[in-house]
Coordinates of C-alpha atoms and ligand atoms in Angstrom, one line a residue:
X1 CA -7.2 -37.1 -22.5
X2 CA -5.1 -35.0 -24.8
X3 CA -1.5 -36.0 -25.7
X4 CA -0.3 -33.1 -23.6
X5 CA -2.2 -34.4 -20.5
X6 CA -0.6 -37.8 -21.1
X7 CA 2.8 -36.3 -21.2
X8 CA 2.1 -34.5 -18.0
X9 CA 1.0 -37.6 -16.2
X10 CA 4.2 -39.4 -17.3
X11 CA 6.3 -36.7 -15.8
X12 CA 4.4 -36.8 -12.6
X13 CA 4.9 -40.6 -12.3
X14 CA 8.7 -40.1 -12.2
X15 CA 10.5 -39.1 -9.0
X16 CA 12.6 -35.9 -8.9
X17 CA 15.7 -38.1 -8.6
X18 CA 14.7 -40.2 -11.6
X19 CA 14.2 -37.1 -13.7
X20 CA 17.5 -35.6 -12.5
X21 CA 19.2 -38.7 -13.9
X22 CA 17.8 -38.2 -17.4
X23 CA 19.9 -35.2 -18.2
X24 CA 18.8 -32.0 -19.9
X25 CA 18.4 -33.3 -23.5
X26 CA 15.9 -35.9 -22.5
X27 CA 14.2 -33.4 -20.2
X28 CA 13.7 -30.7 -22.7
X29 CA 10.5 -32.0 -24.3
X30 CA 9.1 -32.9 -20.9
X31 CA 9.8 -29.5 -19.3
X32 CA 7.9 -27.6 -21.9
X33 CA 5.0 -29.9 -23.0
X34 CA 2.0 -27.8 -23.7
X35 CA 2.9 -24.3 -24.5
X36 CA 6.1 -24.2 -26.4
X37 CA 6.9 -20.7 -27.4
X38 CA 4.3 -19.2 -25.1
X39 CA 5.5 -16.3 -23.0
X40 CA 6.6 -16.8 -19.4
X41 CA 4.4 -14.0 -18.3
X42 CA 0.9 -13.7 -19.7
X43 CA -0.3 -10.2 -18.7
X44 CA 0.8 -7.2 -20.9
X45 CA 4.1 -5.6 -19.8
X46 CA 4.0 -2.0 -21.2
X47 CA 7.4 -0.5 -21.3
X48 CA 6.2 2.5 -19.3
X49 CA 5.2 0.3 -16.4
X50 CA 7.7 -2.5 -16.4
X51 CA 11.3 -3.5 -16.9
X52 CA 10.9 -6.9 -18.7
X53 CA 13.5 -9.6 -17.8
X54 CA 11.7 -12.5 -19.6
X55 CA 10.5 -14.7 -16.8
X56 CA 10.5 -11.7 -14.4
X57 CA 9.2 -8.2 -14.7
X58 CA 9.9 -5.2 -12.4
X59 CA 7.5 -2.3 -11.7
X60 CA 8.7 1.1 -12.8
X61 CA 8.6 3.5 -9.8
X62 CA 8.1 6.6 -12.0
X63 CA 4.8 5.0 -13.2
X64 CA 3.5 4.7 -9.7
X65 CA 0.5 7.1 -9.1
X66 CA 1.1 8.9 -5.8
X67 CA -2.6 9.0 -5.2
X68 CA -3.1 5.2 -5.4
X69 CA -2.2 3.2 -2.3
X70 CA -2.6 -0.3 -3.6
X71 CA -0.6 -1.9 -6.5
X72 CA -3.1 -3.2 -9.0
X73 CA -2.3 -6.7 -10.3
X74 CA -1.8 -5.2 -13.8
X75 CA 1.1 -3.2 -12.4
X76 CA 2.5 -5.7 -9.9
X77 CA 6.0 -7.2 -10.4
X78 CA 6.2 -10.8 -11.6
X79 CA 8.8 -13.4 -10.5
X80 CA 8.5 -16.8 -12.2
X81 CA 10.9 -19.6 -12.0
X82 CA 9.6 -21.0 -15.3
X83 CA 6.3 -19.7 -16.7
X84 CA 2.8 -18.9 -15.7
X85 CA 0.6 -22.0 -16.0
X86 CA -2.9 -21.8 -17.3
X87 CA -5.1 -23.4 -14.7
X88 CA -8.8 -24.1 -14.4
X89 CA -10.3 -23.0 -11.1
X90 CA -13.0 -25.6 -11.2
X91 CA -10.5 -28.4 -11.6
X92 CA -7.8 -27.1 -9.2
X93 CA -7.3 -29.0 -6.0
X94 CA -5.3 -28.2 -2.8
X95 CA -4.0 -31.4 -1.1
X96 CA -3.2 -31.2 2.5
X97 CA -1.4 -34.2 3.8
X98 CA 1.5 -35.4 6.0
X99 CA 2.3 -37.1 9.3
X100 CA 1.5 -33.9 11.2
X101 CA -2.2 -34.4 10.6
X102 CA -4.8 -36.4 12.5
X103 CA -5.9 -38.0 9.3
X104 CA -2.8 -39.5 7.7
X105 CA -4.5 -39.4 4.2
X106 CA -5.2 -35.8 4.6
X107 CA -7.8 -33.9 2.6
X108 CA -8.3 -32.6 -0.9
X109 CA -10.0 -29.2 -1.2
X110 CA -11.4 -27.4 -4.2
X111 CA -11.9 -23.7 -4.4
X112 CA -15.6 -24.1 -3.7
X113 CA -14.8 -26.0 -0.5
X114 CA -12.5 -23.2 0.7
X115 CA -15.1 -20.5 -0.1
X116 CA -18.0 -22.4 1.5
X117 CA -16.5 -23.9 4.6
X118 CA -14.3 -21.2 6.1
X119 CA -14.7 -17.6 7.2
X120 CA -13.6 -15.3 4.4
X121 CA -11.0 -12.8 5.3
X122 CA -8.7 -10.1 3.9
X123 CA -5.1 -9.2 4.7
X124 CA -3.0 -6.3 3.4
X125 CA 0.7 -7.1 2.8
X126 CA 3.8 -5.6 1.3
X127 CA 4.4 -8.2 -1.4
X128 CA 8.1 -8.2 -2.2
X129 CA 10.9 -10.3 -3.7
X130 CA 13.8 -10.5 -1.2
X131 CA 16.1 -9.9 -4.2
X132 CA 14.5 -6.4 -4.6
X133 CA 17.3 -3.8 -4.8
X134 CA 19.9 -6.5 -5.8
X135 CA 21.5 -4.4 -8.6
X136 CA 22.5 -1.9 -6.0
X137 CA 25.0 -4.3 -4.5
X138 CA 27.0 -3.7 -7.7
X139 CA 26.1 -0.1 -8.5
X140 CA 26.3 1.3 -4.9
X141 CA 28.6 -1.1 -3.1
X142 CA 30.8 -2.4 -5.9
X143 CA 29.9 -6.0 -5.0
X144 CA 29.2 -8.8 -7.5
X145 CA 26.1 -10.8 -6.8
X146 CA 24.0 -13.2 -8.9
X147 CA 20.3 -13.1 -9.7
X148 CA 17.8 -10.9 -11.4
X149 CA 19.2 -7.3 -11.3
X150 CA 16.2 -5.7 -9.8
X151 CA 16.4 -2.0 -8.9
X152 CA 13.6 -1.3 -6.4
X153 CA 10.5 -2.3 -8.3
X154 CA 10.0 -5.9 -7.1
X155 CA 7.5 -4.8 -4.6
X156 CA 3.8 -3.8 -4.2
X157 CA 1.1 -3.5 -1.6
X158 CA -1.9 -5.8 -2.0
X159 CA -5.1 -6.6 -0.2
X160 CA -5.6 -10.4 -0.5
X161 CA -8.9 -12.1 -0.2
X162 CA -9.3 -15.7 0.9
X163 CA -9.1 -17.7 4.1
X164 CA -6.7 -18.1 7.0
X165 CA -4.7 -21.3 6.8
X166 CA -5.1 -21.7 10.6
X167 CA -8.9 -22.1 10.1
X168 CA -8.3 -24.8 7.5
X169 CA -5.8 -26.7 9.6
X170 CA -8.0 -26.5 12.6
X171 CA -10.8 -28.3 10.7
X172 CA -8.4 -30.9 9.3
X173 CA -6.9 -31.6 12.7
X174 CA -3.3 -31.3 13.7
X175 CA -1.3 -33.9 15.6
X176 CA 0.9 -33.0 18.6
X177 CA 4.4 -32.7 17.3
X178 CA 3.4 -31.1 13.9
X179 CA 6.1 -28.5 13.4
X180 CA 6.6 -27.6 9.7
X181 CA 4.6 -27.1 6.5
X182 CA 5.9 -27.5 2.9
X183 CA 4.1 -25.6 0.3
X184 CA 4.4 -26.7 -3.4
X185 CA 3.2 -25.0 -6.6
X186 CA 1.9 -26.8 -9.7
X187 CA 3.9 -24.8 -12.2
X188 CA 6.6 -26.6 -14.2
X189 CA 9.5 -28.3 -12.5
X190 CA 12.5 -26.0 -12.2
X191 CA 15.6 -27.2 -14.1
X192 CA 18.8 -25.5 -13.1
X193 CA 22.0 -26.2 -15.1
X194 CA 20.5 -29.5 -16.4
X195 CA 19.4 -30.7 -13.0
X196 CA 15.7 -31.0 -12.3
X197 CA 15.0 -29.7 -8.8
X198 CA 11.3 -30.4 -9.0
X199 CA 8.4 -28.1 -8.4
X200 CA 8.9 -24.7 -6.7
X201 CA 8.4 -25.4 -3.0
X202 CA 9.4 -24.0 0.4
X203 CA 8.9 -25.0 4.0
X204 CA 7.8 -22.7 6.8
X205 CA 7.2 -23.2 10.5
X206 CA 3.8 -24.4 11.7
X207 CA 3.9 -21.3 14.0
X208 CA 3.6 -19.1 10.9
X209 CA 0.8 -21.3 9.6
X210 CA -1.1 -20.9 12.8
X211 CA -0.4 -17.1 13.0
X212 CA -1.1 -15.3 9.8
X213 CA -0.5 -17.6 6.8
X214 CA -3.2 -17.0 4.2
X215 CA -4.8 -18.8 1.3
X216 CA -5.7 -16.2 -1.3
X217 CA -7.9 -16.5 -4.4
X218 CA -8.3 -12.7 -4.9
X219 CA -6.3 -9.5 -4.8
X220 CA -7.7 -6.0 -4.5
X221 CA -11.2 -7.1 -5.2
X222 CA -10.6 -9.3 -8.3
X223 CA -9.7 -12.9 -8.8
X224 CA -5.9 -13.5 -8.9
X225 CA -4.4 -13.0 -12.4
X226 CA -2.7 -16.1 -13.8
X227 CA 0.7 -14.5 -13.3
X228 CA 0.0 -13.9 -9.6
X229 CA -1.1 -17.5 -8.7
X230 CA -4.6 -18.0 -10.1
X231 CA -6.6 -19.8 -8.8
X232 CA -5.0 -20.1 -5.4
X233 CA -1.8 -18.9 -3.8
X234 CA -0.2 -18.9 -0.3
X235 CA 0.6 -15.6 1.3
X236 CA 3.0 -15.4 4.2
X237 CA 2.6 -11.8 5.3
X238 CA 5.9 -9.9 5.8
X239 CA 8.0 -12.8 4.6
X240 CA 10.2 -12.9 1.5
X241 CA 8.3 -13.2 -1.8
X242 CA 9.3 -16.8 -2.5
X243 CA 7.5 -17.9 0.7
X244 CA 4.2 -17.0 -0.9
X245 CA 3.9 -20.0 -3.3
X246 CA 1.8 -19.3 -6.3
X247 CA -0.5 -21.9 -8.0
X248 CA -0.6 -23.7 -4.6
X249 CA -1.1 -27.5 -5.1
X250 CA -0.2 -29.0 -1.8
X251 CA 0.7 -28.4 1.8
X252 CA 2.6 -31.2 3.6
X253 CA 2.3 -30.9 7.4
X254 CA 5.2 -32.7 9.0
X255 CA 6.5 -33.6 12.5
X256 CA 10.0 -33.6 11.1
X257 CA 12.1 -30.7 9.8
X258 CA 11.6 -30.0 6.0
X259 CA 13.8 -28.4 3.4
X260 CA 14.0 -27.6 -0.3
X261 CA 16.5 -26.0 -2.6
X262 CA 14.5 -22.8 -2.0
X263 CA 15.3 -22.9 1.7
X264 CA 18.8 -24.2 1.6
X265 CA 20.6 -23.3 -1.6
X266 CA 18.6 -20.1 -2.3
X267 CA 16.9 -17.6 0.0
X268 CA 19.3 -18.6 2.7
X269 CA 21.8 -16.4 4.5
X270 CA 23.1 -18.3 7.6
X271 CA 19.7 -20.0 7.6
X272 CA 16.5 -19.8 5.7
X273 CA 15.4 -16.2 5.2
X274 CA 12.0 -15.2 6.5
X275 CA 11.1 -11.5 7.2
X276 CA 11.7 -8.8 4.6
X277 CA 13.8 -5.9 5.7
X278 CA 13.1 -2.1 5.7
X279 CA 13.3 -0.3 2.3
X280 CA 12.3 3.0 0.7
X281 CA 11.9 4.2 -2.9
X282 CA 11.2 7.6 -4.6
X283 CA 8.4 7.7 -7.1
X284 CA 10.9 8.8 -9.7
X285 CA 12.8 7.3 -12.6
X286 CA 16.4 6.4 -12.1
X287 CA 18.3 9.5 -13.3
X288 CA 15.0 11.4 -13.5
X289 CA 15.2 14.8 -15.2
X290 CA 13.2 17.1 -13.0
X291 CA 12.1 20.5 -14.4
X292 CA 13.5 23.2 -12.1
X293 CA 11.1 25.3 -10.1
X294 CA 10.9 27.2 -6.8
X295 CA 9.5 24.2 -4.9
X296 CA 9.4 20.6 -6.1
X297 CA 7.0 18.1 -4.4
X298 CA 8.8 14.8 -4.1
X299 CA 7.0 11.6 -3.1
X300 CA 8.0 8.1 -2.2
X301 CA 7.1 5.0 -0.1
X302 CA 8.8 3.0 2.7
X303 CA 8.0 -0.4 4.0
X304 CA 9.1 -3.2 6.3
X305 CA 8.2 -6.9 6.5
X306 CA 8.1 -6.8 10.3
X307 CA 5.9 -3.8 11.1
X308 CA 4.4 -0.5 9.8
X309 CA 6.8 2.4 9.2
X310 CA 7.3 4.8 12.1
X311 CA 9.4 7.6 10.5
X312 CA 11.2 8.5 7.3
X313 CA 14.1 10.9 7.0
X314 CA 15.1 12.3 3.6
X315 CA 18.1 14.1 2.2
X316 CA 18.2 16.1 -1.1
X317 CA 22.0 16.9 -0.8
X318 CA 23.5 13.5 -1.0
X319 CA 23.3 12.8 2.8
X320 CA 24.8 16.1 4.1
X321 CA 21.6 17.2 5.8
X322 CA 18.3 15.4 6.7
X323 CA 14.7 16.3 7.3
X324 CA 11.7 14.2 8.4
X325 CA 9.4 13.4 5.5
X326 CA 5.7 14.0 5.9
X327 CA 4.0 10.6 6.4
X328 CA 0.6 10.1 4.9
X329 CA -2.1 8.2 6.7
X330 CA -2.1 4.5 5.9
X331 CA -5.4 3.2 4.3
X332 CA -6.5 -0.3 5.3
X333 CA -4.9 0.2 8.7
X334 CA -8.0 -1.5 10.2
X335 CA -7.3 -4.7 8.2
X336 CA -5.1 -7.5 9.4
X337 CA -1.5 -7.1 8.2
X338 CA 0.1 -3.9 7.1
X339 CA 1.1 -2.2 3.9
X340 CA 3.7 0.5 3.0
X341 CA 3.7 4.1 4.0
X342 CA 3.5 7.0 1.5
X343 CA 5.4 10.2 2.2
X344 CA 6.3 13.5 0.6
X345 CA 8.9 16.2 0.9
X346 CA 9.0 19.7 -0.5
X347 CA 12.3 20.5 -2.1
X348 CA 12.8 24.3 -1.8
X349 CA 14.8 26.1 -4.5
X350 CA 16.8 23.2 -5.9
X351 CA 19.9 24.1 -7.8
X352 CA 20.1 23.0 -11.4
X353 CA 22.4 20.1 -12.0
X354 CA 22.8 16.5 -10.7
X355 CA 21.8 15.5 -7.1
X356 CA 21.4 12.4 -5.0
X357 CA 18.1 11.9 -3.1
X358 CA 18.2 9.6 -0.1
X359 CA 15.4 8.2 2.2
X360 CA 16.0 6.3 5.4
X361 CA 13.0 4.6 7.0
X362 CA 12.6 3.2 10.5
X363 CA 9.8 0.8 11.4
X364 CA 7.8 0.7 14.6
X365 CA 9.9 -2.1 15.9
X366 CA 13.0 0.1 15.6
X367 CA 14.5 -1.5 12.5
X368 CA 16.2 1.2 10.5
X369 CA 17.8 1.2 7.1
X370 CA 21.6 1.1 7.3
X371 CA 24.2 2.9 5.2
X372 CA 25.5 -0.4 3.8
X373 CA 23.7 -3.6 3.2
X374 CA 25.3 -6.9 4.3
X375 CA 26.9 -8.7 1.4
X376 CA 25.7 -12.1 0.4
X377 CA 26.5 -13.9 -2.9
X378 CA 22.9 -14.1 -4.1
X379 CA 22.2 -10.4 -3.3
X380 CA 19.3 -10.8 -1.0
X381 CA 18.0 -8.3 1.6
X382 CA 19.4 -5.1 0.1
X383 CA 18.2 -2.7 2.7
X384 CA 20.8 0.1 2.6
X385 CA 19.7 3.8 2.1
X386 CA 19.7 4.1 -1.7
X387 CA 21.5 7.1 -3.4
X388 CA 19.0 8.0 -6.1
X389 CA 20.5 10.1 -8.9
X390 CA 18.4 12.9 -10.4
X391 CA 19.1 16.0 -12.3
X392 CA 17.3 19.3 -12.0
X393 CA 17.1 20.7 -15.5
Ligands
LIG1 N1 4.8 -21.7 -7.6 C1 5.6 -20.7 -7.6 N2 5.5 -19.8 -6.6 C2 6.3 -18.7 -6.5 C3 7.3 -18.5 -7.5 C4 7.4 -19.4 -8.6 O1 8.2 -19.3 -9.5 N3 6.5 -20.5 -8.6 N4 8.1 -17.4 -7.3 C5 8.3 -16.9 -6.0 C6 9.0 -15.6 -5.8 S1 10.7 -15.7 -5.8 C7 8.4 -14.4 -5.6 S2 9.3 -13.0 -5.3 C8 6.9 -14.3 -5.6 C9 6.5 -13.4 -6.7 O2 5.1 -13.3 -6.7 P1 4.4 -12.5 -7.9 O3 4.9 -13.0 -9.2 O4 2.9 -12.7 -7.8 O5 4.6 -11.0 -7.8 O6 6.3 -15.6 -5.9 C10 6.9 -16.7 -5.3 N5 6.1 -17.9 -5.5
LIG2 MO1 11.6 -13.7 -5.1

């Protein structure tokens, strides 16, 4: 055993409450044992593709290729509370336990067990941080909110490969009365203002577990990248990003209600958040300089956590007049889940000078982007129609 591994064991032996009492100075060496100085995100973040916020990185919409439907992992946004851990797939274990199981001791599964014992499946989802669009609370609505100032690039569409959690739970055996599942990652414990809040974790209803919750080891035909949860992550289709716990280490199935700071203190607006709202983005830089011409082909995408997109209306004159965008067919529509919808619009004889482009999407359940997003102090769920500034030059 290496000295680092010993250090890690020591940390694990302490309770979260015990650690919290140590204070931040005592915690500092424990919180960063193995890879001091290592970057929080391991994949390359070229400036043309990403806005780099340190532990988080946003996809640049002007780098999105209109001909590619899926977001490759190399281009997908990253949201880390601490840093990407380096894990060994052969050693990694998922522990499923709790009083909601038939077997009180639960089970411990390796990646090989998951691959061999269960029916392999794929699901396509819009993967999105619910803080996506947060900076627009300030720039478009004049409201101060806290958190990473994402514009609209904390989103992607991914085909995940793995197994349905319901198949795994069926083989483990649920007890009557099981009602909630707490998912926990094995990345470093999260210390906020000197208080150790423990590992990133969040509960979700058993109904979601038995519906479409997914255990993913792959994305778009490749193993997960370390930054996206290698070797195993949870995916809760349509739900806010934080629900999809990366580096999944355990699932506690309980007959009692569960909570964590990620369901009470954060990602909560009058209750724990679940579904992502409807949003749209143009495949353009913010304040893009567009060369003038007789007709400009504009492209963008719209998406909703709840359902596929039914229609998109666009305005190239700041909202004075609207026209339906041309919606493109959705690839992977035969798979479980749903991704975003690409669309385009021909801008006829644009005047030189500044303009605002607007797109308003409606999903097949009738949810439609409003003019103003509901304020909340942490800036979640920004779903208003965005006024995207461009200039025709
Ligand atoms: N273990 C763990 N899981 C996590 C997080 C984290 O920091 N640690 N961040 C969450 C948040 S807030 C989001 S938006 C998504 C981001 O997933 P990605 O980085 O693969 O795009 O992961 C979620 N799962
Ligand atoms: Mo997030």
